[in-house]
Structures are given as structure tokens and as C-alpha cells.
mmCIF file of C-alpha atoms and ligand atoms in Angstrom:
data_model
loop_
_atom_site.group_PDB
_atom_site.id
_atom_site.type_symbol
_atom_site.label_atom_id
_atom_site.label_comp_id
_atom_site.label_asym_id
_atom_site.label_seq_id
_atom_site.Cartn_x
_atom_site.Cartn_y
_atom_site.Cartn_z
ATOM 1 C CA MET A 1 -28.416 -20.702 25.310
ATOM 2 C CA SER A 2 -24.607 -20.870 25.128
ATOM 3 C CA PRO A 3 -22.877 -17.840 23.566
ATOM 4 C CA VAL A 4 -22.233 -18.113 19.848
ATOM 5 C CA TRP A 5 -19.055 -16.048 19.803
ATOM 6 C CA GLN A 6 -16.704 -15.683 22.772
ATOM 7 C CA VAL A 7 -13.880 -13.140 22.912
ATOM 8 C CA ASP A 8 -11.280 -12.827 25.659
ATOM 9 C CA VAL A 9 -9.239 -9.627 25.624
ATOM 10 C CA ILE A 10 -5.905 -9.404 27.443
ATOM 11 C CA THR A 11 -4.972 -5.804 28.207
ATOM 12 C CA THR A 12 -3.105 -3.596 30.635
ATOM 13 C CA PHE A 13 -5.875 -0.980 30.304
ATOM 14 C CA PRO A 14 -9.192 -2.792 30.838
ATOM 15 C CA GLU A 15 -10.947 0.506 31.530
ATOM 16 C CA SER A 16 -10.490 1.465 27.837
ATOM 17 C CA PHE A 17 -13.415 -0.800 26.951
ATOM 18 C CA GLY A 18 -15.982 0.987 29.140
ATOM 19 C CA GLY A 19 -18.935 2.207 27.092
ATOM 20 C CA PHE A 20 -17.869 0.515 23.885
ATOM 21 C CA LEU A 21 -19.158 -2.865 25.021
ATOM 22 C CA ASP A 22 -22.522 -1.596 26.199
ATOM 23 C CA VAL A 23 -23.944 0.371 23.300
ATOM 24 C CA SER A 24 -25.828 -0.394 20.111
ATOM 25 C CA LEU A 25 -25.531 -3.766 18.353
ATOM 26 C CA LEU A 26 -22.733 -5.063 20.554
ATOM 27 C CA GLY A 27 -24.503 -4.080 23.771
ATOM 28 C CA LYS A 28 -27.660 -5.861 22.607
ATOM 29 C CA ALA A 29 -25.746 -8.939 21.424
ATOM 30 C CA ARG A 30 -24.018 -9.222 24.802
ATOM 31 C CA ALA A 31 -27.300 -8.797 26.634
ATOM 32 C CA ALA A 32 -28.828 -11.528 24.449
ATOM 33 C CA GLY A 33 -25.843 -13.839 25.020
ATOM 34 C CA THR A 34 -25.016 -14.071 21.317
ATOM 35 C CA VAL A 35 -21.624 -12.484 21.911
ATOM 36 C CA ASP A 36 -19.637 -12.897 25.120
ATOM 37 C CA VAL A 37 -16.750 -10.415 25.530
ATOM 38 C CA ARG A 38 -14.537 -10.773 28.608
ATOM 39 C CA ILE A 39 -11.925 -8.140 29.399
ATOM 40 C CA HIS A 40 -8.946 -9.371 31.439
ATOM 41 C CA ASN A 41 -6.319 -7.316 33.222
ATOM 42 C CA LEU A 42 -2.860 -8.646 32.342
ATOM 43 C CA ARG A 43 -1.713 -7.683 35.842
ATOM 44 C CA ASP A 44 -3.759 -10.594 37.202
ATOM 45 C CA TRP A 45 -1.160 -12.951 35.693
ATOM 46 C CA ALA A 46 1.887 -10.890 36.720
ATOM 47 C CA GLU A 47 4.130 -11.831 39.655
ATOM 48 C CA PRO A 48 2.911 -10.502 43.030
ATOM 49 C CA PRO A 49 3.402 -8.373 45.016
ATOM 50 C CA HIS A 50 4.084 -5.633 42.455
ATOM 51 C CA ARG A 51 2.458 -7.307 39.443
ATOM 52 C CA VAL A 52 4.750 -5.600 36.952
ATOM 53 C CA THR A 53 3.770 -6.291 33.330
ATOM 54 C CA ASP A 54 6.578 -4.470 31.475
ATOM 55 C CA ASP A 55 10.349 -4.199 31.576
ATOM 56 C CA TYR A 56 13.262 -2.507 29.810
ATOM 57 C CA ALA A 57 14.241 -3.725 26.340
ATOM 58 C CA TYR A 58 17.317 -5.909 26.053
ATOM 59 C CA GLY A 59 19.865 -4.029 23.975
ATOM 60 C CA GLY A 60 18.707 -0.677 25.326
ATOM 61 C CA GLY A 61 16.660 2.059 23.727
ATOM 62 C CA PRO A 62 13.681 4.089 24.857
ATOM 63 C CA GLY A 63 10.391 2.625 26.025
ATOM 64 C CA MET A 64 9.242 -0.482 27.796
ATOM 65 C CA VAL A 65 8.263 -3.904 26.496
ATOM 66 C CA LEU A 66 5.369 -6.050 27.766
ATOM 67 C CA LYS A 67 6.770 -9.129 29.471
ATOM 68 C CA ALA A 68 6.145 -12.551 27.946
ATOM 69 C CA GLU A 69 5.433 -14.609 31.098
ATOM 70 C CA PRO A 70 2.113 -12.989 32.156
ATOM 71 C CA ILE A 71 0.806 -12.951 28.575
ATOM 72 C CA VAL A 72 1.719 -16.601 28.010
ATOM 73 C CA ALA A 73 0.168 -17.560 31.358
ATOM 74 C CA ALA A 74 -3.018 -15.636 30.545
ATOM 75 C CA VAL A 75 -3.349 -17.249 27.121
ATOM 76 C CA GLU A 76 -2.728 -20.716 28.521
ATOM 77 C CA GLU A 77 -5.442 -20.226 31.120
ATOM 78 C CA LEU A 78 -7.990 -18.687 28.742
ATOM 79 C CA ARG A 79 -7.372 -20.543 25.497
ATOM 80 C CA GLY A 80 -9.236 -23.784 26.231
ATOM 81 C CA SER A 81 -9.527 -26.224 23.370
ATOM 82 C CA ASP A 82 -10.873 -23.845 20.745
ATOM 83 C CA GLY A 83 -9.251 -20.420 21.330
ATOM 84 C CA ARG A 84 -7.781 -18.649 18.302
ATOM 85 C CA VAL A 85 -4.996 -16.410 19.654
ATOM 86 C CA VAL A 86 -4.580 -13.068 17.888
ATOM 87 C CA LEU A 87 -1.870 -10.493 18.582
ATOM 88 C CA LEU A 88 -2.758 -6.931 17.615
ATOM 89 C CA THR A 89 0.325 -5.374 16.063
ATOM 90 C CA PRO A 90 1.151 -2.873 13.314
ATOM 91 C CA GLN A 91 3.428 -5.600 11.943
ATOM 92 C CA GLY A 92 0.532 -8.035 11.395
ATOM 93 C CA GLU A 93 -1.514 -9.011 8.359
ATOM 94 C CA PRO A 94 -3.865 -6.190 7.326
ATOM 95 C CA LEU A 95 -7.389 -6.593 8.695
ATOM 96 C CA THR A 96 -9.793 -7.197 5.808
ATOM 97 C CA GLN A 97 -13.445 -8.191 5.666
ATOM 98 C CA ALA A 98 -12.303 -11.731 4.792
ATOM 99 C CA ARG A 99 -10.177 -11.922 7.979
ATOM 100 C CA VAL A 100 -13.008 -10.419 10.023
ATOM 101 C CA SER A 101 -15.369 -13.013 8.616
ATOM 102 C CA ALA A 102 -12.955 -15.852 9.401
ATOM 103 C CA LEU A 103 -12.652 -14.657 13.023
ATOM 104 C CA ALA A 104 -16.429 -14.330 13.369
ATOM 105 C CA ALA A 105 -16.713 -17.970 12.273
ATOM 106 C CA ARG A 106 -14.452 -19.128 15.131
ATOM 107 C CA PRO A 107 -16.282 -19.936 18.367
ATOM 108 C CA HIS A 108 -13.613 -18.381 20.582
ATOM 109 C CA VAL A 109 -11.041 -15.648 19.924
ATOM 110 C CA ILE A 110 -8.368 -14.317 22.287
ATOM 111 C CA LEU A 111 -7.055 -10.830 21.554
ATOM 112 C CA ILE A 112 -3.709 -9.676 22.979
ATOM 113 C CA CYS A 113 -3.287 -5.909 23.244
ATOM 114 C CA GLY A 114 0.284 -4.607 23.203
ATOM 115 C CA ARG A 115 1.487 -1.311 24.709
ATOM 116 C CA TYR A 116 4.648 0.809 24.817
ATOM 117 C CA GLU A 117 7.253 -0.647 22.421
ATOM 118 C CA GLY A 118 5.186 -3.803 21.970
ATOM 119 C CA VAL A 119 5.372 -7.316 23.410
ATOM 120 C CA ASP A 120 8.322 -9.632 24.014
ATOM 121 C CA GLU A 121 8.918 -11.477 20.749
ATOM 122 C CA ARG A 122 8.529 -14.856 22.463
ATOM 123 C CA VAL A 123 4.807 -14.245 22.877
ATOM 124 C CA ARG A 124 4.502 -14.551 19.112
ATOM 125 C CA THR A 125 6.490 -17.730 18.892
ATOM 126 C CA LEU A 126 4.979 -19.438 21.941
ATOM 127 C CA VAL A 127 1.243 -18.753 21.828
ATOM 128 C CA VAL A 128 0.112 -16.578 18.921
ATOM 129 C CA ASP A 129 -1.826 -18.082 15.985
ATOM 130 C CA GLU A 130 -2.336 -14.919 13.984
ATOM 131 C CA GLU A 131 -1.069 -11.313 13.950
ATOM 132 C CA ILE A 132 -3.403 -8.558 12.812
ATOM 133 C CA SER A 133 -2.847 -4.905 11.971
ATOM 134 C CA VAL A 134 -5.774 -2.510 11.669
ATOM 135 C CA GLY A 135 -3.834 -0.208 9.345
ATOM 136 C CA ASP A 136 -0.502 1.223 8.350
ATOM 137 C CA TYR A 137 -0.173 3.586 11.287
ATOM 138 C CA VAL A 138 0.883 3.159 14.906
ATOM 139 C CA LEU A 139 -1.598 3.294 17.785
ATOM 140 C CA SER A 140 -0.523 3.767 21.405
ATOM 141 C CA GLY A 141 -1.960 0.394 22.315
ATOM 142 C CA GLY A 142 -3.817 -2.609 20.987
ATOM 143 C CA GLU A 143 -7.087 -1.739 22.754
ATOM 144 C CA VAL A 144 -8.549 0.374 19.949
ATOM 145 C CA ALA A 145 -7.433 -2.278 17.443
ATOM 146 C CA ALA A 146 -9.159 -4.967 19.533
ATOM 147 C CA MET A 147 -12.349 -2.904 19.535
ATOM 148 C CA VAL A 148 -12.151 -2.651 15.742
ATOM 149 C CA VAL A 149 -11.846 -6.436 15.446
ATOM 150 C CA ILE A 150 -14.666 -7.086 17.939
ATOM 151 C CA ASP A 151 -17.012 -4.546 16.370
ATOM 152 C CA ALA A 152 -16.436 -5.713 12.801
ATOM 153 C CA ALA A 153 -16.647 -9.428 13.616
ATOM 154 C CA ALA A 154 -19.568 -9.324 16.077
ATOM 155 C CA ARG A 155 -21.922 -7.910 13.442
ATOM 156 C CA LEU A 156 -21.235 -10.988 11.281
ATOM 157 C CA VAL A 157 -22.186 -13.412 14.055
ATOM 158 C CA PRO A 158 -25.605 -14.850 13.165
ATOM 159 C CA GLY A 159 -28.385 -13.066 15.042
ATOM 160 C CA VAL A 160 -26.416 -9.931 15.934
ATOM 161 C CA VAL A 161 -27.666 -7.800 13.055
ATOM 162 C CA GLY A 162 -31.448 -8.196 13.256
ATOM 163 C CA ASP A 163 -32.086 -8.004 9.526
ATOM 164 C CA ALA A 164 -29.292 -10.065 7.940
ATOM 165 C CA ALA A 165 -30.272 -8.616 4.547
ATOM 166 C CA SER A 166 -28.573 -5.386 5.599
ATOM 167 C CA LEU A 167 -25.204 -7.186 5.509
ATOM 168 C CA VAL A 168 -25.684 -8.073 1.848
ATOM 169 C CA GLY A 169 -24.066 -5.584 -0.513
ATOM 170 C CA GLU A 170 -22.224 -3.765 2.283
ATOM 171 C CA SER A 171 -18.896 -2.212 1.429
ATOM 172 C CA HIS A 172 -16.194 -4.903 1.272
ATOM 173 C CA ALA A 173 -18.657 -7.776 1.667
ATOM 174 C CA GLU A 174 -18.483 -8.517 -2.049
ATOM 175 C CA GLY A 175 -15.163 -6.939 -3.007
ATOM 176 C CA ARG A 176 -16.656 -3.548 -3.740
ATOM 177 C CA LEU A 177 -18.004 -0.450 -2.001
ATOM 178 C CA SER A 178 -21.676 0.068 -1.289
ATOM 179 C CA HIS A 179 -23.999 2.495 -3.072
ATOM 180 C CA PRO A 180 -24.793 6.010 -1.721
ATOM 181 C CA GLN A 181 -27.657 6.298 0.779
ATOM 182 C CA PHE A 182 -30.252 9.040 1.239
ATOM 183 C CA THR A 183 -32.933 9.823 3.791
ATOM 184 C CA ARG A 184 -35.355 12.722 4.244
ATOM 185 C CA PRO A 185 -35.618 15.537 3.181
ATOM 186 C CA GLU A 186 -35.964 15.056 -0.565
ATOM 187 C CA GLU A 187 -34.135 18.298 -1.241
ATOM 188 C CA LEU A 188 -31.340 19.866 0.813
ATOM 189 C CA ARG A 189 -29.619 23.121 -0.209
ATOM 190 C CA GLY A 190 -30.403 22.474 -3.840
ATOM 191 C CA GLN A 191 -29.294 18.819 -3.743
ATOM 192 C CA ARG A 192 -32.122 16.460 -4.627
ATOM 193 C CA VAL A 193 -32.429 12.777 -3.881
ATOM 194 C CA PRO A 194 -32.028 10.835 -7.166
ATOM 195 C CA PRO A 195 -35.578 10.481 -8.594
ATOM 196 C CA VAL A 196 -35.248 6.718 -9.116
ATOM 197 C CA LEU A 197 -35.154 6.254 -5.320
ATOM 198 C CA LEU A 198 -38.567 7.924 -5.051
ATOM 199 C CA SER A 199 -40.085 5.910 -7.896
ATOM 200 C CA GLY A 200 -41.175 2.891 -5.844
ATOM 201 C CA HIS A 201 -39.880 0.717 -8.685
ATOM 202 C CA HIS A 202 -37.911 -1.813 -6.648
ATOM 203 C CA ALA A 203 -36.192 -3.690 -9.464
ATOM 204 C CA ARG A 204 -35.025 -0.426 -11.031
ATOM 205 C CA ILE A 205 -33.816 0.886 -7.664
ATOM 206 C CA GLU A 206 -31.820 -2.309 -7.180
ATOM 207 C CA ARG A 207 -30.209 -1.909 -10.611
ATOM 208 C CA TRP A 208 -29.420 1.755 -9.888
ATOM 209 C CA ARG A 209 -27.802 0.801 -6.580
ATOM 210 C CA ARG A 210 -25.642 -1.892 -8.162
ATOM 211 C CA ALA A 211 -24.535 0.563 -10.846
ATOM 212 C CA GLN A 212 -23.682 3.246 -8.268
ATOM 213 C CA ALA A 213 -21.755 0.730 -6.173
ATOM 214 C CA LEU A 214 -19.654 -0.147 -9.213
ATOM 215 C CA HIS A 215 -19.096 3.502 -10.246
ATOM 216 C CA ARG A 216 -18.113 4.385 -6.703
ATOM 217 C CA THR A 217 -15.717 1.466 -6.391
ATOM 218 C CA GLN A 218 -14.116 2.251 -9.737
ATOM 219 C CA ARG A 219 -13.723 5.889 -8.786
ATOM 220 C CA ARG A 220 -12.553 5.524 -5.180
ATOM 221 C CA ARG A 221 -11.067 2.053 -4.839
ATOM 222 C CA ALA A 222 -10.149 0.754 -8.276
ATOM 223 C CA ASP A 223 -7.740 -1.634 -6.504
ATOM 224 C CA LEU A 224 -10.743 -3.658 -5.277
ATOM 225 C CA LEU A 225 -11.723 -4.438 -8.865
ATOM 226 C CA GLU A 226 -8.239 -5.428 -9.969
ATOM 227 C CA GLY A 227 -7.939 -8.972 -11.189
ATOM 228 C CA ARG A 228 -11.613 -9.260 -12.031
ATOM 229 C CA GLU A 229 -13.346 -8.367 -15.269
ATOM 230 C CA LEU A 230 -16.620 -6.474 -15.033
ATOM 231 C CA SER A 231 -19.332 -8.675 -16.505
ATOM 232 C CA ALA A 232 -21.290 -7.583 -19.568
ATOM 233 C CA GLU A 233 -24.303 -7.055 -17.287
ATOM 234 C CA GLU A 234 -22.316 -4.835 -14.926
ATOM 235 C CA ARG A 235 -20.962 -2.742 -17.800
ATOM 236 C CA GLN A 236 -24.475 -2.391 -19.151
ATOM 237 C CA LEU A 237 -25.781 -1.289 -15.752
ATOM 238 C CA MET A 238 -23.052 1.342 -15.481
ATOM 239 C CA ALA A 239 -23.896 2.673 -18.933
ATOM 240 C CA GLU A 240 -27.620 2.739 -18.135
ATOM 241 C CA PHE A 241 -27.148 4.599 -14.834
ATOM 242 C CA PRO A 242 -24.365 7.218 -14.862
ATOM 243 C CA PRO A 243 -22.560 8.094 -11.607
ATOM 244 C CA CYS A 244 -24.755 9.746 -9.004
ATOM 245 C CA GLU A 245 -23.936 13.466 -8.872
ATOM 246 C CA THR A 246 -23.734 13.879 -5.118
ATOM 247 C CA GLU A 247 -20.108 12.862 -4.566
ATOM 248 C CA ALA A 248 -18.498 14.594 -1.578
ATOM 249 C CA PRO A 249 -16.507 17.782 -2.294
ATOM 250 C CA GLY A 250 -12.999 16.965 -3.434
ATOM 251 C CA SER A 251 -13.814 13.364 -4.322
HETATM 252 N N1 SAM B 1 7.145 -0.526 18.476
HETATM 253 C C1 SAM B 1 6.062 -1.115 17.736
HETATM 254 C C2 SAM B 1 6.396 -1.136 16.256
HETATM 255 O O1 SAM B 1 7.057 -0.193 15.788
HETATM 256 O O2 SAM B 1 5.992 -2.072 15.551
HETATM 257 C C3 SAM B 1 4.777 -0.335 17.935
HETATM 258 C C4 SAM B 1 4.221 -0.489 19.319
HETATM 259 S S1 SAM B 1 2.695 0.376 19.534
HETATM 260 C C5 SAM B 1 3.214 1.931 20.131
HETATM 261 C C6 SAM B 1 1.999 -0.376 20.944
HETATM 262 C C7 SAM B 1 0.949 -1.426 20.679
HETATM 263 O O3 SAM B 1 -0.155 -0.856 20.006
HETATM 264 C C8 SAM B 1 1.362 -2.590 19.811
HETATM 265 O O4 SAM B 1 2.064 -3.568 20.540
HETATM 266 C C9 SAM B 1 0.041 -3.105 19.297
HETATM 267 O O5 SAM B 1 -0.598 -3.977 20.192
HETATM 268 C C10 SAM B 1 -0.787 -1.833 19.195
HETATM 269 N N2 SAM B 1 -0.864 -1.296 17.818
HETATM 270 C C11 SAM B 1 -0.287 -0.175 17.369
HETATM 271 N N3 SAM B 1 -0.576 0.026 16.080
HETATM 272 C C12 SAM B 1 -1.358 -0.990 15.701
HETATM 273 C C13 SAM B 1 -1.977 -1.342 14.467
HETATM 274 N N4 SAM B 1 -1.832 -0.604 13.380
HETATM 275 N N5 SAM B 1 -2.729 -2.470 14.419
HETATM 276 C C14 SAM B 1 -2.866 -3.241 15.525
HETATM 277 N N6 SAM B 1 -2.295 -2.965 16.725
HETATM 278 C C15 SAM B 1 -1.560 -1.845 16.797
#
């Protein structure tokens, strides 16, 4: 069986990915061949004998810049006919579930990890299709950002999450947060599991969960509901089931 989703990562620190690739869902998906992640050392495309991948910034200033030539050469060798080339950068478009989903739907994604002061601007103009930021903060390198993209997208590749029903209703899948979850014991330090969850009444539990998801979204991330009217049914659900009382301290 040919892999469903292929990812090539270009990095100056390939060892960062140790462990991450082997555990849990991603480890199983790689073992099953559903996801194929290949980590490449940028130095392999740098000029011998020293294989230097960075240089001083034109115009001066502190810090080094990743050179364009090895990155462009790596992309040109790895891209093939179907590679979507993504630069990880704090200056990129924010990573959202919609972007994750779009990347998971591509057969082949190439992730470029920057370091130091970033990458030579000509990488963007010559080979990059898309620039992605994992948040409004600055990481030391693109490796952690690449892991975020791989982890979030791989679980959307068909067959990776065993029970696809668990993806339905997840936070951000439908423009809202998910409902609170409970497991045993029924009572912990005076906090009881909401009785409806113990009722065995599946339709009622489903309604309770939808109501809690809406309450939680309204309370924590009202921005996700902006631009859309709650339906009469949703408003009715929220009135029928008030917010669950086990919000975290300070929330
Ligand atoms: N000088 C750059 C700037 O101010 O925009 C920041 C460079 S950062 C120290 C080094 C590398 O980490 C970047 O080239 C990028 O690959 C990665 N990185 C840092 N923050 C990131 C973020 N929020 N999202 C994605 N990649 C990020």
C-alpha cells in the first residue's frame, strides 16, 4: 500500500524529531504506512567540505541567517510533482484547523524549519507556497512548529484515528470548543460527575454535550461564534442545560 500522506521536513536539527515520530497515533500510522514522515538534514545540500548552512545578515546586526541555496536545492530535489512547500515562520498565516485540514488533504507536504534570525528572504520568493505560524510568539526554530503541523494534520488523514467518530465534535472541528469530559471516579473531592452522563440516556447525553460545548465556547472563545447566529435549537439546548459547574479555577 502506498502512503496516504507524505511529509518531508528540512531542518538543521534532525535529532529534534527523535521520539516524537515513534509514539502514539503517529508512531502507529508510520508503522502502518498511512503516514510517511522523512526528516532531512539541510547540511546534506550545503556546499562541501564544510557544509555551512548559515551566514551573516547583509546590513549587519546580530544573529545568523539560513542560506537560500541549500534550502532551494533541497526543495527542488524533494518536491516532485505534488509537493506543497510550507515555510514555518512567526510571520506566516496563523495555523487553524481549516489550514491543518487542507494540508492533510494534500498527498505530499514539505516543511522548511528556520533557525537563528530566520531564512534568506529569497527562499520565500523562489520555492515557498505557503507560510505558517503556530502562534504569536517566537520559537528558537521551526522544528517544534513542524511537529505541531504534522501532529495536527496526521490525525485527520483517513485511517490514522481508529474510530473516526472521535474526530466529530472535537474542538475547532466545527467552529466551537468541545464539551467537558469525565472518567472514573464518579466523585472526586466533593466534585461529582454530572448525573446525566450516568443516566445511560444517549440522546439526552448528546443534547447535554452540545449545550455544554456551546456554553464553553461562548464563555471562553466568544470570537469563534462571531458572525454566526445561534439557531433556535441551540438556544433552546443552552436554556435546557445550564453550564456545567466544574469549570477550572479562575475560568
Ligand atoms: N527573526 C525572526 C522574526 O522575528 O520573524 C524569528 C526567527 S525564529 C528565532 C527562528 C525560526 O523559528 C524561524 O525561522 C521559524 O522557522 C521558527 N519559528 C519561530 N516562531 C515561529 C512560529 N510562531 N511559528 C512557526 N515557526 C516559528
